[in-house]
Coordinates of C-alpha atoms in Angstrom, one line a residue:
M25 CA -13.9 30.1 7.4
E26 CA -11.6 27.1 7.3
K27 CA -12.2 24.5 4.7
Y28 CA -11.6 21.0 5.9
Y29 CA -10.9 17.8 4.0
L30 CA -11.2 14.3 5.5
A31 CA -8.8 11.4 4.7
V32 CA -9.8 8.0 5.8
D33 CA -6.6 5.9 5.6
I34 CA -7.0 2.2 6.3
G35 CA -4.0 0.0 6.6
A36 CA -3.6 -3.7 7.2
S37 CA -3.3 -3.2 10.9
S38 CA -5.1 0.0 11.7
G39 CA -7.1 2.9 10.3
R40 CA -7.3 6.6 11.0
H41 CA -9.4 9.6 10.2
I42 CA -7.3 12.8 9.6
L43 CA -8.7 16.2 8.9
G44 CA -6.6 18.5 6.8
T45 CA -6.8 22.2 5.9
V46 CA -4.6 24.7 4.1
K47 CA -3.3 27.8 5.9
D48 CA -1.1 30.3 4.1
G49 CA 0.0 27.6 1.6
N50 CA 0.8 25.1 4.4
M51 CA -1.1 21.9 5.3
V52 CA -2.3 21.4 8.8
L53 CA -3.4 18.0 10.0
E54 CA -5.6 16.8 12.9
E55 CA -6.1 13.1 13.7
I56 CA -9.6 12.7 15.1
Y57 CA -10.2 9.0 15.1
R58 CA -8.3 5.7 15.0
F59 CA -9.3 2.1 15.0
E60 CA -7.8 -1.4 14.7
N61 CA -7.8 -3.6 11.6
G62 CA -6.6 -7.1 10.7
M63 CA -7.6 -10.2 8.8
K64 CA -9.9 -12.6 10.6
R65 CA -10.5 -16.3 10.0
M66 CA -14.0 -16.7 8.6
G67 CA -14.7 -20.3 7.9
E68 CA -11.8 -21.6 5.9
R69 CA -10.6 -18.2 4.7
L70 CA -8.6 -15.2 6.0
C71 CA -10.9 -12.2 5.4
W72 CA -11.4 -8.5 6.1
D73 CA -14.4 -7.6 8.2
V74 CA -15.7 -5.0 5.8
E75 CA -18.9 -4.5 7.8
S76 CA -16.9 -3.6 10.9
L77 CA -14.6 -1.4 8.9
F78 CA -17.4 0.6 7.4
A79 CA -18.9 1.1 10.9
E80 CA -15.6 2.5 11.9
I81 CA -15.6 4.8 8.9
K82 CA -18.9 6.2 10.0
E83 CA -17.8 6.6 13.6
G84 CA -14.9 8.7 12.5
M85 CA -17.2 10.9 10.4
K86 CA -19.4 11.3 13.5
A87 CA -16.3 12.6 15.3
C88 CA -16.1 15.4 12.7
K89 CA -19.6 16.4 13.6
K90 CA -18.9 16.4 17.3
L91 CA -15.9 18.7 16.7
G92 CA -17.9 21.0 14.5
K93 CA -15.4 20.5 11.7
I94 CA -17.5 19.4 8.8
P95 CA -15.3 18.5 5.7
V96 CA -16.2 19.7 2.3
S97 CA -15.0 16.4 0.9
M98 CA -13.7 13.0 2.1
G99 CA -11.9 10.0 0.5
I100 CA -10.8 6.6 1.5
D101 CA -7.6 4.7 0.7
T102 CA -6.6 1.1 1.7
W103 CA -4.1 -1.6 0.8
A104 CA -4.1 -3.0 -2.8
V105 CA -5.2 -6.2 -4.6
D106 CA -8.2 -7.2 -2.5
F107 CA -11.8 -6.8 -3.8
V108 CA -15.5 -7.8 -3.4
L109 CA -18.1 -9.0 -5.9
L110 CA -21.5 -7.6 -5.7
D111 CA -24.8 -9.0 -7.0
R112 CA -27.5 -7.1 -9.0
E113 CA -28.8 -5.7 -5.7
G114 CA -25.4 -4.4 -4.7
K115 CA -25.0 -7.0 -2.0
L116 CA -21.8 -9.0 -1.2
L117 CA -21.7 -12.4 -2.8
S118 CA -19.0 -13.6 -0.3
E119 CA -16.7 -12.5 2.4
A120 CA -13.8 -10.1 1.4
V121 CA -11.0 -12.6 1.3
G122 CA -7.6 -11.1 2.2
Y123 CA -4.3 -11.3 0.3
R124 CA -2.6 -13.5 2.9
D125 CA -5.1 -16.3 2.4
D126 CA -3.8 -19.4 0.6
R127 CA -6.6 -19.7 -2.0
T128 CA -4.3 -18.5 -4.7
K129 CA -1.9 -21.5 -4.4
G130 CA -1.4 -22.9 -7.9
M131 CA -3.5 -20.2 -9.5
D132 CA -0.5 -18.7 -11.2
E133 CA -0.1 -21.8 -13.3
E134 CA -3.8 -21.7 -14.2
V135 CA -3.4 -18.1 -15.5
Y136 CA -0.3 -19.1 -17.5
K137 CA -2.3 -21.7 -19.4
T138 CA -3.9 -18.7 -21.0
I139 CA -1.0 -16.2 -21.0
P140 CA 2.6 -16.9 -20.2
L141 CA 4.2 -14.8 -17.4
L142 CA 6.5 -12.9 -19.8
S143 CA 3.6 -11.9 -22.0
L144 CA 1.5 -11.0 -19.0
Y145 CA 4.3 -8.6 -17.7
E146 CA 4.8 -7.1 -21.2
R147 CA 1.1 -6.5 -21.3
T148 CA 0.6 -5.0 -17.8
G149 CA 4.0 -4.1 -16.3
I150 CA 2.9 -5.6 -13.0
Q151 CA 5.3 -7.8 -11.0
K152 CA 4.2 -11.3 -10.1
Q153 CA 3.0 -11.7 -6.6
I154 CA 0.9 -14.8 -5.9
F155 CA -1.8 -12.6 -4.1
N156 CA -2.3 -10.3 -7.1
T157 CA -6.0 -9.8 -8.0
I158 CA -5.6 -11.7 -11.2
Y159 CA -4.7 -14.9 -9.3
Q160 CA -7.4 -14.2 -6.7
L161 CA -10.0 -14.0 -9.5
M162 CA -8.7 -17.2 -11.0
A163 CA -9.2 -18.8 -7.6
V164 CA -12.8 -17.6 -7.6
K165 CA -13.3 -19.0 -11.1
K166 CA -12.0 -22.4 -10.1
Q167 CA -13.3 -22.7 -6.6
T168 CA -16.6 -20.7 -6.5
P169 CA -17.6 -20.2 -10.1
E170 CA -21.2 -19.4 -9.1
H171 CA -20.0 -16.1 -7.6
L172 CA -18.7 -15.0 -11.0
K173 CA -22.0 -16.0 -12.6
E174 CA -24.1 -14.1 -10.1
A175 CA -21.8 -11.0 -9.9
E176 CA -22.7 -7.8 -11.5
T177 CA -19.8 -5.6 -10.3
F178 CA -16.2 -6.0 -9.2
L179 CA -15.0 -3.3 -6.7
M180 CA -11.7 -2.9 -5.0
I181 CA -12.1 -2.5 -1.2
P182 CA -11.9 1.4 -1.1
D183 CA -14.2 1.5 -4.2
Y184 CA -16.7 -0.6 -2.2
F185 CA -16.6 1.8 0.8
H186 CA -17.1 4.8 -1.5
Y187 CA -20.1 2.9 -3.0
L188 CA -21.6 2.4 0.5
L189 CA -21.2 6.1 1.2
T190 CA -22.7 7.4 -2.0
G191 CA -24.6 4.7 -3.8
V192 CA -22.3 5.3 -6.8
K193 CA -20.0 2.6 -8.2
K194 CA -16.6 4.0 -9.3
Q195 CA -13.4 2.1 -10.0
E196 CA -10.3 4.1 -9.3
Y197 CA -7.3 3.9 -11.5
T198 CA -4.3 3.6 -9.2
N199 CA -5.6 0.6 -7.2
A200 CA -7.0 -1.0 -10.3
T201 CA -3.5 -1.3 -11.8
T202 CA -2.5 -3.7 -9.0
T203 CA -5.0 -6.2 -10.3
Q204 CA -2.6 -7.0 -13.2
L205 CA -5.5 -6.5 -15.5
V206 CA -4.9 -2.9 -16.7
S207 CA -3.0 -1.8 -19.7
P208 CA -0.2 0.8 -19.2
E209 CA -0.6 1.8 -22.8
T210 CA -4.3 2.7 -22.6
G211 CA -4.6 3.4 -18.9
T212 CA -7.7 1.3 -18.7
W213 CA -8.8 -2.3 -18.3
D214 CA -7.3 -4.8 -20.8
Y215 CA -10.6 -6.3 -21.8
D216 CA -9.0 -8.7 -24.3
L217 CA -7.0 -10.2 -21.4
I218 CA -10.0 -10.3 -19.1
Q219 CA -12.0 -12.1 -21.8
S220 CA -9.3 -14.6 -22.5
L221 CA -9.1 -15.5 -18.8
G222 CA -12.8 -16.3 -18.9
L223 CA -13.8 -13.4 -16.6
P224 CA -17.0 -11.5 -17.2
E225 CA -16.1 -8.2 -18.9
G226 CA -19.2 -6.5 -17.5
L227 CA -17.8 -6.6 -14.0
F228 CA -15.2 -4.0 -14.8
L229 CA -16.4 -0.4 -15.1
P230 CA -14.5 2.5 -16.7
L231 CA -11.6 3.7 -14.5
S232 CA -11.6 7.1 -12.8
M233 CA -8.6 9.1 -11.9
P234 CA -7.7 10.4 -8.4
G235 CA -9.5 13.7 -7.9
T236 CA -12.7 12.4 -9.5
L237 CA -16.0 13.4 -7.8
A238 CA -17.9 10.3 -6.8
G239 CA -20.9 12.2 -5.5
G240 CA -22.5 13.4 -2.3
L241 CA -23.4 11.1 0.7
A242 CA -26.4 8.9 0.4
P243 CA -29.5 10.1 2.4
Q244 CA -29.2 7.3 5.0
I245 CA -25.5 8.1 5.6
I246 CA -26.3 11.8 6.0
E247 CA -28.9 10.9 8.6
E248 CA -26.5 8.6 10.4
V249 CA -23.4 10.9 10.5
G250 CA -25.2 14.2 10.8
F251 CA -23.8 16.1 7.7
D252 CA -23.3 15.9 4.0
C253 CA -20.1 16.3 2.0
Q254 CA -18.6 15.4 -1.4
V255 CA -16.8 12.1 -1.8
V256 CA -13.7 12.6 -3.9
L257 CA -11.6 9.7 -5.1
P258 CA -8.1 9.9 -3.7
A259 CA -5.4 7.7 -5.1
T260 CA -7.2 4.8 -3.3
H261 CA -4.1 2.5 -3.3
D262 CA -2.4 3.6 -0.1
T263 CA 1.1 3.6 -1.7
A264 CA -0.1 5.8 -4.5
S265 CA -1.3 8.3 -2.0
A266 CA 1.9 8.0 0.0
V267 CA 4.0 8.7 -3.1
M268 CA 2.0 11.8 -3.9
A269 CA 3.3 13.1 -0.5
V270 CA 7.0 12.6 -1.3
P271 CA 8.2 16.2 -0.5
V272 CA 9.9 18.4 -3.1
V273 CA 12.1 21.3 -2.2
P274 CA 10.5 24.5 -3.5
G275 CA 11.9 25.2 -6.9
G276 CA 13.3 21.7 -7.1
S277 CA 12.6 18.9 -9.6
M278 CA 10.1 16.1 -9.3
E279 CA 12.2 13.9 -11.6
D280 CA 14.6 11.3 -10.3
L281 CA 12.9 11.0 -6.9
L282 CA 13.9 7.8 -5.1
Y283 CA 11.4 6.8 -2.3
I284 CA 10.6 4.1 0.2
S285 CA 7.0 4.1 1.3
S286 CA 7.7 2.4 4.6
G287 CA 5.1 0.5 6.6
T288 CA 3.8 -3.0 6.7
W289 CA 5.4 -3.3 3.3
S290 CA 8.4 -1.3 2.0
L291 CA 7.6 0.0 -1.5
M292 CA 10.9 1.2 -3.0
G293 CA 11.2 2.9 -6.3
T294 CA 11.0 6.0 -8.5
E295 CA 8.4 7.6 -10.8
L296 CA 8.4 7.1 -14.6
L297 CA 6.4 8.9 -17.2
K298 CA 6.2 5.7 -19.3
A299 CA 6.0 2.2 -18.0
D300 CA 9.0 -0.1 -18.3
C301 CA 7.6 -3.5 -19.3
S302 CA 10.9 -4.9 -20.5
V303 CA 12.3 -8.4 -19.8
K304 CA 15.1 -6.9 -17.7
S305 CA 12.6 -5.1 -15.6
M306 CA 10.5 -8.2 -15.1
E307 CA 13.6 -10.3 -14.2
A308 CA 14.4 -7.7 -11.5
N309 CA 10.8 -8.0 -10.3
F310 CA 9.9 -4.3 -10.6
T311 CA 6.4 -3.2 -11.0
N312 CA 4.7 -0.3 -12.9
E313 CA 1.8 0.7 -10.7
G314 CA -0.4 3.6 -11.6
G315 CA 0.1 7.0 -9.9
Y316 CA -1.5 10.4 -9.9
D317 CA -1.8 12.0 -13.3
Y318 CA -0.7 8.8 -15.0
R319 CA 2.7 8.9 -13.5
Y320 CA 4.0 5.3 -13.0
R321 CA 5.2 4.2 -9.6
Y322 CA 8.1 2.1 -10.7
L323 CA 8.9 0.1 -7.6
K324 CA 9.7 -3.2 -5.9
N325 CA 7.6 -4.6 -3.1
I326 CA 9.7 -5.6 -0.1
M327 CA 8.3 -7.4 2.9
G328 CA 8.9 -4.3 5.1
L329 CA 8.0 -3.8 8.7
W330 CA 5.5 -6.6 8.7
M331 CA 8.3 -8.8 10.0
I332 CA 9.1 -6.6 13.0
Q333 CA 5.4 -6.0 13.6
S334 CA 4.8 -9.8 13.7
V335 CA 7.8 -10.3 16.1
R336 CA 6.5 -7.6 18.4
K337 CA 3.0 -9.1 18.5
E338 CA 4.5 -12.6 19.1
L339 CA 6.6 -11.3 22.0
S340 CA 3.6 -9.6 23.5
R341 CA 1.6 -12.9 23.5
Q342 CA 4.6 -14.4 25.4
G343 CA 4.3 -11.6 28.0
E344 CA 7.2 -9.5 26.7
E345 CA 6.0 -6.0 25.9
Y346 CA 8.3 -3.8 23.7
S347 CA 7.7 -0.6 21.7
F348 CA 9.1 -0.4 18.2
A349 CA 11.5 2.2 19.6
Q350 CA 12.7 -0.3 22.2
L351 CA 13.2 -3.0 19.6
C352 CA 15.2 -0.5 17.5
D353 CA 17.4 0.4 20.5
M354 CA 18.1 -3.2 21.3
A355 CA 18.9 -4.1 17.7
S356 CA 21.4 -1.2 17.6
R357 CA 23.4 -2.8 20.4
E358 CA 23.8 -6.2 18.7
S359 CA 26.7 -7.4 16.5
I360 CA 25.0 -10.4 14.9
S361 CA 25.8 -10.5 11.2
S362 CA 23.1 -13.0 10.0
L363 CA 20.8 -11.9 7.2
V364 CA 17.6 -13.2 5.7
D365 CA 15.9 -12.6 2.3
C366 CA 13.0 -10.4 3.3
N367 CA 11.1 -11.3 0.1
D368 CA 11.2 -15.0 0.8
S369 CA 7.7 -16.4 0.9
V370 CA 8.4 -18.1 4.2
F371 CA 7.9 -14.6 5.8
L372 CA 4.6 -13.8 4.1
A373 CA 2.3 -15.4 6.8
P374 CA 4.2 -17.7 9.1
E375 CA 2.6 -19.1 12.2
S376 CA 5.7 -17.8 14.1
M377 CA 7.8 -15.0 12.6
I378 CA 10.5 -15.6 15.2
Q379 CA 10.8 -19.2 14.3
A380 CA 10.8 -18.4 10.6
V381 CA 13.7 -16.0 11.0
R382 CA 15.6 -18.5 13.2
E383 CA 15.0 -21.4 10.8
Y384 CA 16.1 -19.3 7.8
C385 CA 19.4 -18.5 9.5
R386 CA 19.9 -22.1 10.6
N387 CA 19.1 -23.4 7.1
H388 CA 21.6 -21.0 5.6
N389 CA 24.4 -21.8 8.0
Q390 CA 24.2 -18.5 9.8
Q391 CA 24.2 -17.7 13.5
E392 CA 20.7 -18.2 14.9
P393 CA 19.3 -15.1 16.7
K394 CA 18.2 -15.9 20.2
T395 CA 17.1 -12.7 21.9
P396 CA 14.5 -10.1 20.8
G397 CA 17.4 -7.7 20.2
E398 CA 19.2 -10.2 17.9
I399 CA 16.0 -11.1 16.0
S400 CA 15.3 -7.4 15.5
A401 CA 18.8 -6.7 14.4
V402 CA 18.6 -9.5 11.8
I403 CA 15.4 -8.0 10.4
Y404 CA 16.5 -4.4 10.3
N405 CA 19.9 -5.2 8.8
S406 CA 18.3 -7.5 6.2
L407 CA 15.9 -4.7 5.2
A408 CA 18.8 -2.2 4.7
V409 CA 20.7 -4.8 2.6
C410 CA 17.6 -5.3 0.5
Y411 CA 17.3 -1.6 0.0
E412 CA 20.9 -1.4 -1.2
K413 CA 20.4 -4.2 -3.7
T414 CA 17.2 -2.6 -5.0
I415 CA 18.9 0.8 -5.6
K416 CA 21.6 -0.9 -7.7
E417 CA 19.0 -2.7 -9.8
L418 CA 17.0 0.5 -10.2
E419 CA 20.0 2.5 -11.4
S420 CA 21.1 -0.3 -13.7
I421 CA 17.6 -0.4 -15.4
T422 CA 16.9 3.4 -15.5
G423 CA 20.5 4.5 -16.2
K424 CA 20.1 7.2 -13.6
T425 CA 21.9 7.9 -10.3
Y426 CA 19.8 8.6 -7.2
P427 CA 21.8 10.7 -4.6
A428 CA 19.1 10.6 -1.9
I429 CA 16.3 8.4 -0.5
H430 CA 13.0 9.8 0.7
V431 CA 11.5 7.6 3.3
V432 CA 7.8 8.4 4.0
G433 CA 5.1 6.6 6.0
G434 CA 5.1 5.2 9.5
G435 CA 8.4 3.5 9.0
S436 CA 10.1 6.9 8.6
Q437 CA 10.1 7.1 12.4
A438 CA 12.4 4.0 12.7
E439 CA 15.5 6.0 13.3
Y440 CA 17.8 3.0 13.5
L441 CA 16.6 1.6 10.2
N442 CA 17.0 5.1 8.6
Q443 CA 20.6 5.3 9.7
L444 CA 21.3 1.7 8.6
T445 CA 19.8 2.5 5.2
A446 CA 22.0 5.6 4.9
D447 CA 25.1 3.7 5.9
M448 CA 24.4 0.7 3.7
T449 CA 23.5 2.6 0.6
G450 CA 25.9 5.5 1.0
R451 CA 23.1 8.0 0.4
T452 CA 21.5 10.7 2.4
V453 CA 18.1 9.6 3.8
Y454 CA 15.3 12.1 4.2
A455 CA 12.7 10.7 6.6
G456 CA 9.2 12.1 6.7
P457 CA 6.4 12.8 6.7
G458 CA 5.1 9.9 8.8
E459 CA 1.5 10.3 7.7
A460 CA 2.3 10.3 4.0
T461 CA -0.6 8.2 2.9
A462 CA -3.2 10.4 4.6
I463 CA -1.4 13.5 3.3
G464 CA -1.5 12.2 -0.2
N465 CA -5.1 11.3 0.2
L466 CA -5.8 14.9 1.2
L467 CA -3.7 16.3 -1.6
A468 CA -5.9 14.6 -4.2
Q469 CA -8.9 16.2 -2.7
M470 CA -7.2 19.6 -2.3
L471 CA -6.1 19.5 -5.9
S472 CA -9.7 18.8 -6.9
F473 CA -10.8 21.9 -5.0
H474 CA -7.9 23.9 -6.5
E475 CA -6.0 24.5 -3.2
F476 CA -2.9 23.8 -5.2
D477 CA -2.2 24.3 -8.9
D478 CA -0.6 21.0 -9.6
L479 CA 1.2 18.0 -8.1
K480 CA 4.6 19.8 -7.9
Q481 CA 3.1 22.7 -6.0
A482 CA 1.4 20.3 -3.7
R483 CA 4.6 18.4 -3.0
E484 CA 6.4 21.7 -2.3
G485 CA 3.6 22.4 0.2
V486 CA 4.4 19.0 1.9
Y487 CA 8.1 20.1 2.2
R488 CA 7.1 23.3 3.9
S489 CA 4.5 21.9 6.1
F490 CA 6.1 18.8 7.7
A491 CA 9.3 18.0 9.5
V492 CA 11.8 16.0 7.4
K493 CA 14.8 14.5 9.3
E494 CA 18.1 14.0 7.5
Y495 CA 20.4 11.0 8.0
R496 CA 23.8 11.1 6.4
P497 CA 26.0 8.0 5.8
Q498 CA 28.5 7.4 8.6
K499 CA 32.0 6.4 7.4
G500 CA 33.1 2.9 8.0
K501 CA 29.6 1.8 9.0
K502 CA 28.8 -0.2 5.9

């Protein structure tokens, strides 16, 4: 009898339910449900509709029942940094505000009144991003302090969904590290830091590692979806799950892997066994996020395909419909040489991404892109240049040489960008698997049920199970 596992992978723009099983040491996937997601304006804030998302989670579970494929376990991963506060009855105290909301404006300076940026990095190893949880919590403290007074529990978004499923409150490690409130030395909350910031220590529960059993489904959930199963914590930060799925050639080494988890964001880096919290690392804006088995995801956040996703939506509103493949094809035919800094804050949440790209080029005395093909070319070329710069910084800091790049996630299907990256960096690019986050989610569950002996064997299984496409640098293309 086949043993099924269910990954619920929720990204910033969509979510999906994927069933996985292991046959003869290989993983087999089946997508059974998909739904839309996105921040919504709720009053003055950009928020996540967590009630709607949880309803979609349950609808996907019902799809398992209809198929007669009941999972032995399930787990949920999402994006990072966002959270909810619950009162003593386990109810939400406010909407789930999203990371693109502007409530954190000026909150970095409020934090630095207590702890300077350098000391904060040395203490946590997490790069500064104005939407990090630490700044969001400072915004709550300054703007709605009554919520902190009334709150009993702090839960990251996937932790909240697991709580709704089981009635058990667990705080998972990998996502918790993105709060900038976890010590890489102890692997748990930095309670001294939390206390010094004036945040209630009691909100923060002991951290649980990926693979931890949260419990069975609550009775009301069993009645609603028609079955019971175990809820196992995956690496609930989607990038942590994606990195778990970076393939390893059977018999090869897990060390010195260079990856890009490519989606709305491009997360580019390697894995370290010990966090690098040095000044040099901070100045290069690298972060030390927690990974499976206390491996550190040493990476840089790059704006990623958010820019091209935004352009595509904007063109659609104007009546011009293009697929991503079409935008890639048009971009490949252009010769425009203009570049933008993908990490510039002007691209975080502009009213018009097209105008933001054009204005950046104009303000930097470069040719202004006019057509959808030129705009796409500027974005894709800029991403490849950013990847090249990041590799040089990474090699300078680690003292290692990385001969190849593994691109995983939805962006691994962007063939034009993959070839650009190979040409620009002079390295072979291995693209795939595309559903890396869901695969990593499933791996954590499968490891918990002993389908694989360890992470290395699981990654070798990924290599065997899924197509990986190779892109070699083309001479004279850089």
